[in-house]
GROMACS .gro file of C-alpha atoms in nm:
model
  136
    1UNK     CA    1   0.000   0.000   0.000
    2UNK     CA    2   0.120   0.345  -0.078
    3UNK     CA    3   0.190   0.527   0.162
    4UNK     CA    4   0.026   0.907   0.129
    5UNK     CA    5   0.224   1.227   0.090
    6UNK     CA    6   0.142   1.440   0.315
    7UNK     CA    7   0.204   1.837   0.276
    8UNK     CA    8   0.284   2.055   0.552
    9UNK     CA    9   0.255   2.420   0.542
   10UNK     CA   10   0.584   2.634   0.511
   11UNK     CA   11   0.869   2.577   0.786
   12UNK     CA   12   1.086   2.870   0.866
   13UNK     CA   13   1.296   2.597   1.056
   14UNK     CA   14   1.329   2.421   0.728
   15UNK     CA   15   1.631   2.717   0.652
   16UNK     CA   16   1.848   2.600   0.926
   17UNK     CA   17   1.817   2.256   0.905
   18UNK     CA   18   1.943   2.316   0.554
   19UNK     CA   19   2.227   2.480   0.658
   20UNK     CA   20   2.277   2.206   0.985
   21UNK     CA   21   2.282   1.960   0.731
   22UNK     CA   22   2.454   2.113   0.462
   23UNK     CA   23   2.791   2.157   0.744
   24UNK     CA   24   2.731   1.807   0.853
   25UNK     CA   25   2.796   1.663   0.452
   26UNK     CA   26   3.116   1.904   0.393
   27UNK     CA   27   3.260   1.821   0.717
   28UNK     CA   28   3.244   1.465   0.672
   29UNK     CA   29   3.298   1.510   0.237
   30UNK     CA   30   3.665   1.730   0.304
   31UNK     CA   31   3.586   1.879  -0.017
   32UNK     CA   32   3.683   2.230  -0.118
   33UNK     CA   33   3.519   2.214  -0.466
   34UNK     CA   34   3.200   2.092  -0.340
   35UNK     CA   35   2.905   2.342  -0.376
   36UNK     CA   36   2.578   2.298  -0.163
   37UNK     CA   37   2.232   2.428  -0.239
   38UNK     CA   38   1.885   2.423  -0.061
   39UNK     CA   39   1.681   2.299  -0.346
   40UNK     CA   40   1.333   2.149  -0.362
   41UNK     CA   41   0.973   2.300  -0.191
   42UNK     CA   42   1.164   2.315   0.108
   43UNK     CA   43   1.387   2.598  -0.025
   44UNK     CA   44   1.110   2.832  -0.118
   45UNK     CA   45   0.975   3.061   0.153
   46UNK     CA   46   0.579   3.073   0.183
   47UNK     CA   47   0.544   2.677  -0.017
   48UNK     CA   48   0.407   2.400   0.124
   49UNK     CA   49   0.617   2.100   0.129
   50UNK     CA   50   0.629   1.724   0.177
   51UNK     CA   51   0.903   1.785   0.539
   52UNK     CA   52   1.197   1.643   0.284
   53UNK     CA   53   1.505   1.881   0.270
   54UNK     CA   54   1.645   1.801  -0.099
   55UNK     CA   55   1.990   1.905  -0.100
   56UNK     CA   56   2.185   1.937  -0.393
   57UNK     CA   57   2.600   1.898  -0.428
   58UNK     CA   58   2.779   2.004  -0.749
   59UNK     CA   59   3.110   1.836  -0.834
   60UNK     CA   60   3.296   1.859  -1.084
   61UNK     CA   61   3.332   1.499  -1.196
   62UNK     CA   62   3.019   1.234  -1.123
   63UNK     CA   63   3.314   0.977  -1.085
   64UNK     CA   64   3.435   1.127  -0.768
   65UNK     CA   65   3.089   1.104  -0.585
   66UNK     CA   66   3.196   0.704  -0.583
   67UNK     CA   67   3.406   0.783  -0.250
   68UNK     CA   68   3.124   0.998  -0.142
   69UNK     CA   69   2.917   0.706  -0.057
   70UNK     CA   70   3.124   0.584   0.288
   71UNK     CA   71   3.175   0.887   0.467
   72UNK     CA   72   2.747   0.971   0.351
   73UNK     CA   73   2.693   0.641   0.518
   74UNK     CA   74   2.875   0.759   0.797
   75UNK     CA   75   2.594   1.003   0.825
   76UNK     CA   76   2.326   0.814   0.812
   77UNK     CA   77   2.296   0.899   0.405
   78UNK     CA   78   2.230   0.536   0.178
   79UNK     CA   79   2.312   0.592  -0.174
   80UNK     CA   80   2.013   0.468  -0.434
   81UNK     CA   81   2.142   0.395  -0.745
   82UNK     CA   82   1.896   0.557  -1.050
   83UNK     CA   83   2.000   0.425  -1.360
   84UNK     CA   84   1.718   0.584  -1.552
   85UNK     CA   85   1.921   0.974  -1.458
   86UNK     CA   86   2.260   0.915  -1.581
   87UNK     CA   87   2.363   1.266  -1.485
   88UNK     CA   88   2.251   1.201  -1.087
   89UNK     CA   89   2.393   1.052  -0.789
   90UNK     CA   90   2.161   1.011  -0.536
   91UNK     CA   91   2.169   0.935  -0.165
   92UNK     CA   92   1.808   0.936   0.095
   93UNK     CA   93   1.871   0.960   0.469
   94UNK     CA   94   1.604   0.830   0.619
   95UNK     CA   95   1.371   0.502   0.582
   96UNK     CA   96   1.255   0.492   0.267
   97UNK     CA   97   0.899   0.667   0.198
   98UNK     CA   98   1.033   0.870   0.531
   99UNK     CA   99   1.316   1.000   0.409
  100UNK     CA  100   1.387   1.349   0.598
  101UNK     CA  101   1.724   1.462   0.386
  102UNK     CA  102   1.738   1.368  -0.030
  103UNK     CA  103   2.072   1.456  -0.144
  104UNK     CA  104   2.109   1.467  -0.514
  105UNK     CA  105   2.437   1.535  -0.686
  106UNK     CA  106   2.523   1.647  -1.034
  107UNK     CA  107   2.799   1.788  -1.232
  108UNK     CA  108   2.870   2.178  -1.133
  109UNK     CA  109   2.741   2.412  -1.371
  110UNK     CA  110   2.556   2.119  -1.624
  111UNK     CA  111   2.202   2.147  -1.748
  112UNK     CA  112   2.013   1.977  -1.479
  113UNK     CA  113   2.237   2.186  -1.183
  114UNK     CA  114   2.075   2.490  -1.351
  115UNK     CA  115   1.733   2.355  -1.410
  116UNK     CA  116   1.710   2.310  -1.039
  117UNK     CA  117   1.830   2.642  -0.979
  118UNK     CA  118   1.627   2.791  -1.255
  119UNK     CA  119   1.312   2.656  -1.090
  120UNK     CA  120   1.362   2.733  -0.724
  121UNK     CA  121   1.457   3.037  -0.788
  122UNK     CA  122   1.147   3.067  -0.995
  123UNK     CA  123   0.926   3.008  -0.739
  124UNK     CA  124   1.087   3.227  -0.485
  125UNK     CA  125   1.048   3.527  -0.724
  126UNK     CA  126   0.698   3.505  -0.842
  127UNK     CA  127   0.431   3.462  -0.612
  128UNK     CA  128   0.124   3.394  -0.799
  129UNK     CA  129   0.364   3.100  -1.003
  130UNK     CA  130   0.386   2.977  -0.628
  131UNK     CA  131   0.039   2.992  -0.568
  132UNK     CA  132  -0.042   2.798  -0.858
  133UNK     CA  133   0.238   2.559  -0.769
  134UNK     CA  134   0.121   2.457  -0.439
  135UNK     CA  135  -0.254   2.404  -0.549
  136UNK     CA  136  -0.079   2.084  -0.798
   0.00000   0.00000   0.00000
């Protein structure tokens, strides 16, 4: 049975677990190069949400995100392998279907890092795009 997604109404405390979390992953990462962005309904002030912080990391090679996946673990993140987006790594924290943290990783700077950019950023700006957004 599936389980049903439930939306909650906007979090302010939704920014600093973000950036909790965010420290947690580049402490335990090392990496200089890595950038980290609050992506996802979560990131957008004034949207309702499923309570799922999507994170998103931007490296410069994919390949490298293989010795991600210990020190993640480490964390409590399990990487989930998604064939069907070549240009993702993913990792939940979190049972699955209760997830609380999605990280998703992509090359710095490709298509999809912008698209996710694009559309948060979106949303933030234009509040009657938000509106319609949340009624979906």
């Amino acid at each position: 049975m599936e389980k049903t997604v439930k939306i909650e109404a906007y979090n302010p405390d939704w920014v600093s677990e973000f950036h909790q979390e965010k420290a947690r992953i580049l402490e335990v990462l090392k990496n200089d190069s890595l950038c980290v962005e609050h992506i996802g309904s979560t990131s957008v002030m004034g949207l309702g949400a499923k309570p799922i912080l999507d994170i998103m990391a931007g490296v410069q090679h994919l390949a490298e995100v293989d010795t991600f996946i210990e020190p993640l673990k480490s964390i409590g993140y399990e990487f989930v392998p998604h064939k069907e987006f070549p240009e993702r790594r993913f990792f939940r924290k979190g049972q699955w279907r209760a997830g609380t943290q999605h990280l998703h990783i992509y090359r710095f700077g490709s298509e999809q890092w912008k698209n996710q950019l694009s559309f948060r950023d979106y949303l933030r700006s234009r509040p009657d795009v938000r509106k319609q957004y949340q009624q979906f």
